[in-house]
Coordinates of C-alpha atoms in Angstrom, one line a residue:
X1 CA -11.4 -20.3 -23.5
X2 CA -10.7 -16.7 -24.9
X3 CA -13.5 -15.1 -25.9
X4 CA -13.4 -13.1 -29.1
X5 CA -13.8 -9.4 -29.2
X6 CA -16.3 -7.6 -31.5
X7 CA -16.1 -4.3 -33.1
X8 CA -17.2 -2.0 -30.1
X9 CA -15.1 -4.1 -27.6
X10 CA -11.6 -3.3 -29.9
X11 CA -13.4 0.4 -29.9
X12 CA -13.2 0.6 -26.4
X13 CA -9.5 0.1 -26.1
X14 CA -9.3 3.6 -27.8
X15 CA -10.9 4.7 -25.0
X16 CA -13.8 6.6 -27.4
X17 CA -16.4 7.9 -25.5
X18 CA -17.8 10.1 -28.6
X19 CA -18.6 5.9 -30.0
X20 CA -20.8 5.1 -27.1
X21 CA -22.8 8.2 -27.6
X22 CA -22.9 8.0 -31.2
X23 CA -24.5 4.5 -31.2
X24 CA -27.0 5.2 -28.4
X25 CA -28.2 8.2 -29.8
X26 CA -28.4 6.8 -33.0
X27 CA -29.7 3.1 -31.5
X28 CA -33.1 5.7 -30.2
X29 CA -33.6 7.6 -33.3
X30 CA -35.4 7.1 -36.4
X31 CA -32.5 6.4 -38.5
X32 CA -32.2 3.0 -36.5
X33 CA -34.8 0.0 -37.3
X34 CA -33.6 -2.0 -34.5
X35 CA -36.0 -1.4 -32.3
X36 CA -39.8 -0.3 -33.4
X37 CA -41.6 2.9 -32.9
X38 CA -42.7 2.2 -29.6
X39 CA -39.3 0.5 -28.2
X40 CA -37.5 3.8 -28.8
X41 CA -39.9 5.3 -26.8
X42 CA -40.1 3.3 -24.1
X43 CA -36.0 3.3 -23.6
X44 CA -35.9 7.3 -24.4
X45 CA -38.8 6.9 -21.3
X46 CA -37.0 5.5 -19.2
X47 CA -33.9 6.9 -19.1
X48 CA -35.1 10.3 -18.4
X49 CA -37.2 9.0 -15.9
X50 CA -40.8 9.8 -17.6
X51 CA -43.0 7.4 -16.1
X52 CA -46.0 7.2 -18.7
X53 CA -46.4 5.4 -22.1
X54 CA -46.0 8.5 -24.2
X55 CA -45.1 7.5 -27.7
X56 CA -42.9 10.0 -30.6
X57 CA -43.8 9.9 -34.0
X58 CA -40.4 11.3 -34.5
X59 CA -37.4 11.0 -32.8
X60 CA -34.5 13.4 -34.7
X61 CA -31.2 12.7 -33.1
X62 CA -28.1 16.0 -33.0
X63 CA -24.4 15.0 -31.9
X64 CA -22.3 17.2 -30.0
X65 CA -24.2 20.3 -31.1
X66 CA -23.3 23.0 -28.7
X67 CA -20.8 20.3 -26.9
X68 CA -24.3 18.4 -25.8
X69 CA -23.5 15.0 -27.1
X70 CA -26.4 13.4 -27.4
X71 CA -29.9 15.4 -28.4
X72 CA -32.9 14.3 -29.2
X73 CA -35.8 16.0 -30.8
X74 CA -39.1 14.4 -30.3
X75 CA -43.0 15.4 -31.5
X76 CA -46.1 13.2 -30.0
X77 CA -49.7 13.7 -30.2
X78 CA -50.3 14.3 -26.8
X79 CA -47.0 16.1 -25.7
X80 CA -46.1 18.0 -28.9
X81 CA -42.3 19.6 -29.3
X82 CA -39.9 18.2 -27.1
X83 CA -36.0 17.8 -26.8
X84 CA -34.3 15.4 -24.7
X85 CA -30.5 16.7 -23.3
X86 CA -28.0 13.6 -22.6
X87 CA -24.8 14.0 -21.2
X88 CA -22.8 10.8 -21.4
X89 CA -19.6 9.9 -19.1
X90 CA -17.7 6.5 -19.5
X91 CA -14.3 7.1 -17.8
X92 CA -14.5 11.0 -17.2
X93 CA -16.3 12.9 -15.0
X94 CA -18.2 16.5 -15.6
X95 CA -16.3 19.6 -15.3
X96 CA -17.1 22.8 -15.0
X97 CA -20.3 24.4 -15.4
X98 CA -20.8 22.3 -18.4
X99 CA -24.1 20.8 -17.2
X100 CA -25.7 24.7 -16.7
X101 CA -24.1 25.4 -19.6
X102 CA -26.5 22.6 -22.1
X103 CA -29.7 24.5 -20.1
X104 CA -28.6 27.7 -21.1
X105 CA -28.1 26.5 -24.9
X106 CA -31.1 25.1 -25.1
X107 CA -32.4 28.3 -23.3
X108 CA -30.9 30.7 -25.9
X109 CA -31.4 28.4 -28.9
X110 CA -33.2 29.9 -31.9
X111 CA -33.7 26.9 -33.8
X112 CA -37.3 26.7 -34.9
X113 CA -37.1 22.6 -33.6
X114 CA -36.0 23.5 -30.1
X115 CA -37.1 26.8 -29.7
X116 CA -40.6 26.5 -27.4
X117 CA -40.1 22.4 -26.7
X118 CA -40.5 21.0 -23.5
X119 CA -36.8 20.1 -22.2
X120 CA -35.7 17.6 -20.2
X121 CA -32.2 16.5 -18.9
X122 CA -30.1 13.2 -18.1
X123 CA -26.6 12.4 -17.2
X124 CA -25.6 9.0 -17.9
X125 CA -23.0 7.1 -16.6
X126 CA -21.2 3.7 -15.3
X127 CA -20.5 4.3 -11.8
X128 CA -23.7 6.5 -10.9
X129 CA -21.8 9.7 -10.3
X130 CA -24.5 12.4 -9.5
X131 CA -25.1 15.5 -11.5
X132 CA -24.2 18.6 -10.9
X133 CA -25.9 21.6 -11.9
X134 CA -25.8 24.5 -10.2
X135 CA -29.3 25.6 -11.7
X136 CA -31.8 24.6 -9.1
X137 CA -34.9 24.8 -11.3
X138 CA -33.5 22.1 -13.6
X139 CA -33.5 18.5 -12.4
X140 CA -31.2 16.0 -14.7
X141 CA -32.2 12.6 -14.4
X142 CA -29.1 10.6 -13.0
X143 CA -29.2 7.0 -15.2
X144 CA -26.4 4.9 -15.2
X145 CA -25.4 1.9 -18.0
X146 CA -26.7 -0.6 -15.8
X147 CA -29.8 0.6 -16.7
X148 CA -29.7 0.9 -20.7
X149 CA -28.5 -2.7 -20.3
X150 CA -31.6 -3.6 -18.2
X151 CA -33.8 -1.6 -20.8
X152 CA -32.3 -2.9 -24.0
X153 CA -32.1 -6.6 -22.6
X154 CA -35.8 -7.3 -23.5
X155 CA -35.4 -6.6 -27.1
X156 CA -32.0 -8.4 -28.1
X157 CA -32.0 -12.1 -27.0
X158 CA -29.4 -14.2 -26.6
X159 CA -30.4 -16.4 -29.6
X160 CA -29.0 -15.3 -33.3
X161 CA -32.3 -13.4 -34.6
X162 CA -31.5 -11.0 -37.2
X163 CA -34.4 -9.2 -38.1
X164 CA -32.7 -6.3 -40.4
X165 CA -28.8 -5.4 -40.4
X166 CA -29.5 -2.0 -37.6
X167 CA -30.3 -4.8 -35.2
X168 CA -27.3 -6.6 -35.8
X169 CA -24.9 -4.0 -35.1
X170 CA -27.1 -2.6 -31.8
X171 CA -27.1 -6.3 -30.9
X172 CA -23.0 -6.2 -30.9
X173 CA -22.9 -2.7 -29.1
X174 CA -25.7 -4.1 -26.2
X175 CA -23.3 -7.3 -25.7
X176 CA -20.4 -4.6 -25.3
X177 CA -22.1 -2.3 -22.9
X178 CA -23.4 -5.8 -21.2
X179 CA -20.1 -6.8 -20.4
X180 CA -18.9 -3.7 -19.1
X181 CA -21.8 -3.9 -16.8
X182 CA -20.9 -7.1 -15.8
X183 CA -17.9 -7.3 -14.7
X184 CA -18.1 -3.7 -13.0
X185 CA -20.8 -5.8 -10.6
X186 CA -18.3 -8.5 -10.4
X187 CA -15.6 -6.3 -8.9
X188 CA -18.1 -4.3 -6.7
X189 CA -19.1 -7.5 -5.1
X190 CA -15.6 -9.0 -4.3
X191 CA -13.5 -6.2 -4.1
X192 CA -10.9 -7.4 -1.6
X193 CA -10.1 -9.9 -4.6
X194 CA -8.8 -6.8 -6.7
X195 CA -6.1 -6.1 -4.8
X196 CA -4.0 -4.9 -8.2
X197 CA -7.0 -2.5 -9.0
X198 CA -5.4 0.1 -6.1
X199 CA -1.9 -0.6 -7.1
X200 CA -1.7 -3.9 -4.5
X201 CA 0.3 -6.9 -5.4
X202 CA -1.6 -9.7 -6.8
X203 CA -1.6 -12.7 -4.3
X204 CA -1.7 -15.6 -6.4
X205 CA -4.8 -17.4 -5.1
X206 CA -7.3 -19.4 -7.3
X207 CA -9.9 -17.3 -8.5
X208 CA -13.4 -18.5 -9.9
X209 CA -13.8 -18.0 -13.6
X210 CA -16.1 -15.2 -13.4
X211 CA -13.4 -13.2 -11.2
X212 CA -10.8 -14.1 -13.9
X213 CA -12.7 -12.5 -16.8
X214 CA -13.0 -9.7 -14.9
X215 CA -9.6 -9.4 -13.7
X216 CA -8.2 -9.8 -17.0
X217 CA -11.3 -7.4 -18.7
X218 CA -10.2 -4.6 -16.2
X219 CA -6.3 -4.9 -17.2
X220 CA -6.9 -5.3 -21.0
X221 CA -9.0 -2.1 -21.3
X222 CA -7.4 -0.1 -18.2
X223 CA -10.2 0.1 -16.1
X224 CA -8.2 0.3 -12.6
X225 CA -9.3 3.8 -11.7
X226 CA -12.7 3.7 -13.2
X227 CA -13.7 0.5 -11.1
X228 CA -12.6 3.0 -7.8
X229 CA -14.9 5.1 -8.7
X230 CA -17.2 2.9 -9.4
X231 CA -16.8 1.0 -6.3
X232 CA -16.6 4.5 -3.9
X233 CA -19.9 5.8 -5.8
X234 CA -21.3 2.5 -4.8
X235 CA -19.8 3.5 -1.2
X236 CA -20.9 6.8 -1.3
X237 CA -24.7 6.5 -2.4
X238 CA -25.0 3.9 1.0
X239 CA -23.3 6.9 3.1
X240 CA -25.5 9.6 2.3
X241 CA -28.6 7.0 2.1
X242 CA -27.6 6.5 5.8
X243 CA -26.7 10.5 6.8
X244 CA -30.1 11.6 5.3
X245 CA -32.0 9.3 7.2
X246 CA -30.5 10.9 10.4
X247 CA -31.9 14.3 9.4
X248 CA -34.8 14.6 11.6
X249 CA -33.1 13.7 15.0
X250 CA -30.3 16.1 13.7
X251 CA -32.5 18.7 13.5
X252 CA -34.5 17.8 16.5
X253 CA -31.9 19.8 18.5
X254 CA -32.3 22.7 16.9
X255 CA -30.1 23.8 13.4
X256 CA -28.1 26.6 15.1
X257 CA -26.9 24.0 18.1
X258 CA -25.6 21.7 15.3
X259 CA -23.9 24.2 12.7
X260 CA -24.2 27.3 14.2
X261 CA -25.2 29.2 10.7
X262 CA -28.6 27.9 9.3
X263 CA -27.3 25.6 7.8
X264 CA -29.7 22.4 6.9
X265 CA -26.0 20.4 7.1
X266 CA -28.1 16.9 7.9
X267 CA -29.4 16.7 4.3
X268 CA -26.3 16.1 1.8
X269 CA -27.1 18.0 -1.2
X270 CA -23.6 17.6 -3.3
X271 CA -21.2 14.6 -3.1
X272 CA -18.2 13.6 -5.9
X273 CA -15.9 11.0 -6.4
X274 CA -13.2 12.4 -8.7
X275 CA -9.2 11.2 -9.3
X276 CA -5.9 12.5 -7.7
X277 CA -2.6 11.4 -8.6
X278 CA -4.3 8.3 -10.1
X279 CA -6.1 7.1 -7.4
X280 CA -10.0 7.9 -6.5
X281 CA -11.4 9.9 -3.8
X282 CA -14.4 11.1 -2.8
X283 CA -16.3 14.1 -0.9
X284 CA -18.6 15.5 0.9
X285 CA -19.6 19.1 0.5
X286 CA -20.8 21.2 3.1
X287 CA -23.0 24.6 2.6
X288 CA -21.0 27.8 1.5
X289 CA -20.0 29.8 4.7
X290 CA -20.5 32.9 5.3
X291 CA -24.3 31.7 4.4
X292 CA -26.6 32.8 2.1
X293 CA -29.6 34.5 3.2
X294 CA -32.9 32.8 1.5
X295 CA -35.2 35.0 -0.5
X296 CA -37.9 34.4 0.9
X297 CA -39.1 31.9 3.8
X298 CA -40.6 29.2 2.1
X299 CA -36.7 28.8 0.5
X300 CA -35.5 27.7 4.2
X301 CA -37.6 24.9 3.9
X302 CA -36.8 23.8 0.5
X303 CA -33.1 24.4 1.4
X304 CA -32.8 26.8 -1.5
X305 CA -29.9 29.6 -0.9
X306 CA -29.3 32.6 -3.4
X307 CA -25.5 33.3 -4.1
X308 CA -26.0 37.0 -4.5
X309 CA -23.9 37.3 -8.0
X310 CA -23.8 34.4 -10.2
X311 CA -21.0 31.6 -9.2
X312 CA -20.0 34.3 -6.2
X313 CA -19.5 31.3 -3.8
X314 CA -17.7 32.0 -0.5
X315 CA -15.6 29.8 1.4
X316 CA -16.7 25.8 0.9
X317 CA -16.2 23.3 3.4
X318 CA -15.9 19.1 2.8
X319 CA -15.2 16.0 4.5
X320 CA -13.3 13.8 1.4
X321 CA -11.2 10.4 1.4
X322 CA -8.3 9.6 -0.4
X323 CA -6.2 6.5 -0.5
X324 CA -6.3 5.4 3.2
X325 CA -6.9 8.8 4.9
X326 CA -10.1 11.4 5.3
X327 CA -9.9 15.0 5.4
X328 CA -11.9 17.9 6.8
X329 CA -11.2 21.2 4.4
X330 CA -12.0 24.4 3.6
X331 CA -11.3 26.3 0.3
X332 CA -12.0 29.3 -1.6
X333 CA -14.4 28.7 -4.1
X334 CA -13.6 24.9 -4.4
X335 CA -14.6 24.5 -8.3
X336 CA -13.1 27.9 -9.7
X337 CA -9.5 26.8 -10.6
X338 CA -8.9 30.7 -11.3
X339 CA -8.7 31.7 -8.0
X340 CA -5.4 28.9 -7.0
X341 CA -3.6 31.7 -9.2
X342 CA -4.5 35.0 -7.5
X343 CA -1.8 35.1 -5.1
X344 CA -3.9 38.1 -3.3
X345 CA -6.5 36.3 -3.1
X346 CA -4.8 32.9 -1.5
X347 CA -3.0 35.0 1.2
X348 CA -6.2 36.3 2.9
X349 CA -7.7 32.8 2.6
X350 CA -4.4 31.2 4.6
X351 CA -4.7 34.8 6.8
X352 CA -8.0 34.0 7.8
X353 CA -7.7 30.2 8.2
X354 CA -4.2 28.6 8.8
X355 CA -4.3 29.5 12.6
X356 CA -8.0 28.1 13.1
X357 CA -7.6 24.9 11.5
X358 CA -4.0 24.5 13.6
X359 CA -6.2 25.4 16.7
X360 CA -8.6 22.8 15.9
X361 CA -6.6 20.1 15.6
X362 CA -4.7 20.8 18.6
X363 CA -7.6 21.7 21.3
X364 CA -10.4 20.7 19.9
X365 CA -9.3 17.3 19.2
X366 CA -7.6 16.9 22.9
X367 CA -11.1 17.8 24.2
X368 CA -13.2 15.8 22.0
X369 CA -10.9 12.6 21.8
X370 CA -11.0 12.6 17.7
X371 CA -8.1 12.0 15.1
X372 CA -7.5 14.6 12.6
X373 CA -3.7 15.6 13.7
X374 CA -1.8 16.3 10.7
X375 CA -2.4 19.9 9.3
X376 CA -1.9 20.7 5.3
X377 CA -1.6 24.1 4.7
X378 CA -2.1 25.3 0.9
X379 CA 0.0 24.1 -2.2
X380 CA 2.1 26.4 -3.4
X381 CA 4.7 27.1 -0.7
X382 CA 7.4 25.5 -2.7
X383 CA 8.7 27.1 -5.3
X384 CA 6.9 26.0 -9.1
X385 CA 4.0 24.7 -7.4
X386 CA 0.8 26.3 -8.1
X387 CA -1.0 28.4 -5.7
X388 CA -4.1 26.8 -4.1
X389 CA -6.3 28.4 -1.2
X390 CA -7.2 24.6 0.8
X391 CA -6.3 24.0 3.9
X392 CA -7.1 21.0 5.9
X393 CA -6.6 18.6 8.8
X394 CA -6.0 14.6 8.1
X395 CA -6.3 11.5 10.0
X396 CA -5.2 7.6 8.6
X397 CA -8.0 5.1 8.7
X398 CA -5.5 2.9 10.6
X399 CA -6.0 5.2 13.3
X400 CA -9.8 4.5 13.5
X401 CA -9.8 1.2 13.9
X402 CA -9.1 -1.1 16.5
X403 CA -6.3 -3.0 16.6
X404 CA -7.5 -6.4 15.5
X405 CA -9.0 -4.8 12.3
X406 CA -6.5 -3.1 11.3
X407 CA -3.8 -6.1 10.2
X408 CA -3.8 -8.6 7.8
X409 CA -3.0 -11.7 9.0
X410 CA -1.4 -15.2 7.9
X411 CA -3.1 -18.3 7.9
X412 CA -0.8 -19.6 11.3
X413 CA -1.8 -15.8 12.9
X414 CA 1.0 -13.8 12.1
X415 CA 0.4 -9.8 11.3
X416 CA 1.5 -9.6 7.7
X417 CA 0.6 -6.1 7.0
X418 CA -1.8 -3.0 7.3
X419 CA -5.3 -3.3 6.1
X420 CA -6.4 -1.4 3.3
X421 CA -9.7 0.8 2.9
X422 CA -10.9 -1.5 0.2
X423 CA -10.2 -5.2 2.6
X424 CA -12.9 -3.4 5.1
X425 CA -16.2 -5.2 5.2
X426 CA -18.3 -3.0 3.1
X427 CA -21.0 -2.1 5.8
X428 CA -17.5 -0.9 8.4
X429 CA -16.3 1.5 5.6
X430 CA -19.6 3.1 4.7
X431 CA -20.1 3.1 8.8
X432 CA -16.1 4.8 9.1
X433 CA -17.5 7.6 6.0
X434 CA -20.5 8.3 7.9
X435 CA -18.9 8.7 11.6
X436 CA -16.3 11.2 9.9
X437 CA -18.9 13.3 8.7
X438 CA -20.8 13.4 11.7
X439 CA -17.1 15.2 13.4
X440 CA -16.9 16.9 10.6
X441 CA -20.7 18.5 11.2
X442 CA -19.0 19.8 14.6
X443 CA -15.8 20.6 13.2
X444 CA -17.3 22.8 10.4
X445 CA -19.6 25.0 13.4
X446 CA -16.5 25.1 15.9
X447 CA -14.4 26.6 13.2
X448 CA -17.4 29.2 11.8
X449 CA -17.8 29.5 15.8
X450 CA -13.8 31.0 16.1
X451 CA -13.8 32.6 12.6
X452 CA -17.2 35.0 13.6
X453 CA -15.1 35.4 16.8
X454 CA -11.6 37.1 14.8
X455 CA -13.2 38.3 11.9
X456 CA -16.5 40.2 13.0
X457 CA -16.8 43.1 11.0
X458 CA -15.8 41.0 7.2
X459 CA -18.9 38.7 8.5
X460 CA -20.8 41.9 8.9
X461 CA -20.1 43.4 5.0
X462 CA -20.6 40.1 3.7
X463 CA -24.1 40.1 5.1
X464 CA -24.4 43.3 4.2
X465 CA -23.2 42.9 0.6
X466 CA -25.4 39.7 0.1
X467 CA -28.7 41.9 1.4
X468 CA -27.6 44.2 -1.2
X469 CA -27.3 41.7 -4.1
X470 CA -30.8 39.8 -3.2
X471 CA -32.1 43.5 -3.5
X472 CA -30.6 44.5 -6.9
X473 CA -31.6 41.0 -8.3
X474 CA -35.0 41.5 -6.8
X475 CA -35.1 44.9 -8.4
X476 CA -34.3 43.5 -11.9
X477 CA -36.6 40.9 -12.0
X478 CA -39.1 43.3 -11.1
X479 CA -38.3 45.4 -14.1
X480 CA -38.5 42.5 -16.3

């Protein structure tokens, strides 16, 4: 039976994330007498992680001021002034600096309301895609939809109580956001059954009706490349999950054995998955090479390194997957877009790494038995394409897996065709992930091993021009 759409659901088809945040942050303000007082406060709470029972007299809410789009402005007897940053991502993904960039408004801000208030930060999305701000004395709280739902679900039942007109219309928007949820957790748990998702032919089996609503959900609002994401997020949290806990037998042997740099490479600190060419990928990033010295010693511990100048980030390693093959990388700042047009700049990156990365996969790979054995030098060689300073060596998942795992076959035993990433038993993929980044640890030491090796004396001014920044920025602060 077709099920009819409400108002938010037709919304969504428009693909308007501005809606969502304009009805949450107006669903948590006063303006809204949906939910009481002390609901607001609980759900505001909540999703920025405050575990206590504090309650705001007021809750003011701001749209899209300074590009934040939600803010709230709260005042409570025991907590006083506060203000409450929410960045909100449906399909997109962050950008930038943008996240750094809502600190420093707040920061700067003059306005008598949020000048002096206690801030705090979330980033709110579907598939759980972790924050990214490069400010390391600001923690956002990552909360994801699946959590609003879960918060809101106590105070809109499933009967048809109508206490005022505000609840009626949040009551619509939770039954949207409800459904989104839904059927995001139906495709995460049967994924092999969304074969047309990743651009596969649909097989024509029988589905159960919950798989068919979703199926048909997904196509009617265009949701292919946002359930990847949120299926490799899913992938990705279980990765790292597994890679952290391997941190204290990594470093058992001794950091400079296992990266060769100080680098505390066990502990992932930044992952993303992010869209190419309409397909999701994912990645793992390393610590900037050369490395930055710590400013003092308790800052090794905490894993805390000091750029020397703001954004001046050296060459980044990662370890990423895309459609059906992984890649170890390095690149030139691998955020600033700016630099895949200095030209000047590209040739001293492919100078300095083109040969090492072709030595790796040729030697290093003979001796170690691995699989990365295609090389990708930088875009931009043909004529019209943009420059970009990436190089990297590949390898096809087909390749790491053993024969019988790797086909798809017919019922009487016939190979029909190649598996797919997303056919793999969940548990093998996150297992495949988390072997590649365990070469990749090696990889990224062997090739910092050969670059200190034919490049001594740029390793030595970098050092020497880092010292001198962590001075001159110790020197201000001082003065301050």
């Amino acid at each position: 039976m077709e099920t009819k759409r409400n108002f938010f659901d037709l919304l969504a088809l428009a693909d308007v994330e501005r809606v969502h945040s304009a009805v949450i942050g107006w669903l948590l303000s006063d303006e809204c007498e949906a939910l009481t007082k002390e609901e607001r406060s609980a759900v505001l709470n909540s999703l920025f992680g405050r575990n206590d029972d504090v309650v705001y007299e007021t809750i003011e809410v701001r749209l899209e001021w300074k590009h934040i789009d939600i803010l709230w402005l709260t005042k409570s007897k025991s907590q006083g002034k506060e203000c409450w940053v929410l960045e909100n991502k449906v399909k997109s993904s962050q950008h930038g600096n943008q996240l750094d960039d809502y600190v420093d408004a707040i920061n700067e801000s003059e306005d008598p309301a949020i000048k002096g208030a206690r801030a705090h930060y979330a980033y709110l999305t579907l598939t759980g895609e972790p924050a990214k701000c490069q400010n390391r004395e600001i923690r956002y709280e990552n909360c994801t939809y699946k959590k609003l739902v879960k918060e809101l679900e106590g105070y809109f039942s499933k009967g048809d109580l109508h206490p005022n007109p505000d609840w009626t219309i949040a009551n619509e928007y939770f039954k949207t956001i409800q459904k989104l949820v839904t059927v995001a957790t139906t495709f995460a748990e049967n994924v092999s059954l969304f074969p047309e998702v990743f651009g596969g032919a649909l097989d024509g089996q029988e589905y159960s009706e919950e798989v068919r609503e979703a199926k048909d959900y997904i196509k009617e609002y265009g949701l292919q490349i946002l359930m990847q994401k949120y299926y490799q997020c899913d992938v990705m949290h279980k990765v790292v999950a597994a890679i952290n806990s391997l941190s204290n037998e990594l470093h058992g042997k001794g950091r400079e054995d296992i990266v060769g740099v100080g680098d505390p490479i066990a502990i992932v600190k930044e992952w993303h998955v992010g869209e190419t060419n309409r397909n999701a990928d994912m990645a793992i990033h390393f610590e900037t090479y050369p490395e930055c010295i710590p400013r003092k010693e308790k800052d090794v511990e905490n894993r805390y390194w000091v750029y020397g100048e703001e954004y001046e980030i050296r060459d980044q390693f990662d370890i990423s997957f895309q459609k059906d093959s992984f890649k170890f990388a390095v690149s030139d700042r691998y955020w600033n877009k700016e630099s895949w047009i200095d030209c000047e700049k590209v040739k001293e990156f492919v100078a300095d790494w083109k040969a090492i990365f072709a030595d790796l996969k040729s030697s290093f790979f003979k001796e170690k038995g691995a699989s990365f054995v295609k090389l990708n030098p930088p875009r931009g060689d043909r004529k019209g394409e943009k420059k970009r300073s990436r190089i990297s060596i590949s390898c096809q998942l087909k390749d790491l897996l053993a024969e019988e795992e790797a086909k798809v076959l017919t019922e009487k035993g016939k190979v029909e065709r190649a598996k797919t990433w997303y056919e793999l038993d969940r548990s093998r993929f996150v297992e495949l992930v988390k072997e590649r980044f365990k070469v990749a640890v090696e990889l990224r030491a062997e090739a910092i091993r050969r670059y200190k090796e034919r490049h001594p004396q740029k390793v030595q001014e970098w050092r020497e021009e880092n010292e001198r920044n962590i001075k001159r920025k110790e020197s201000e602060k001082e003065k301050k």
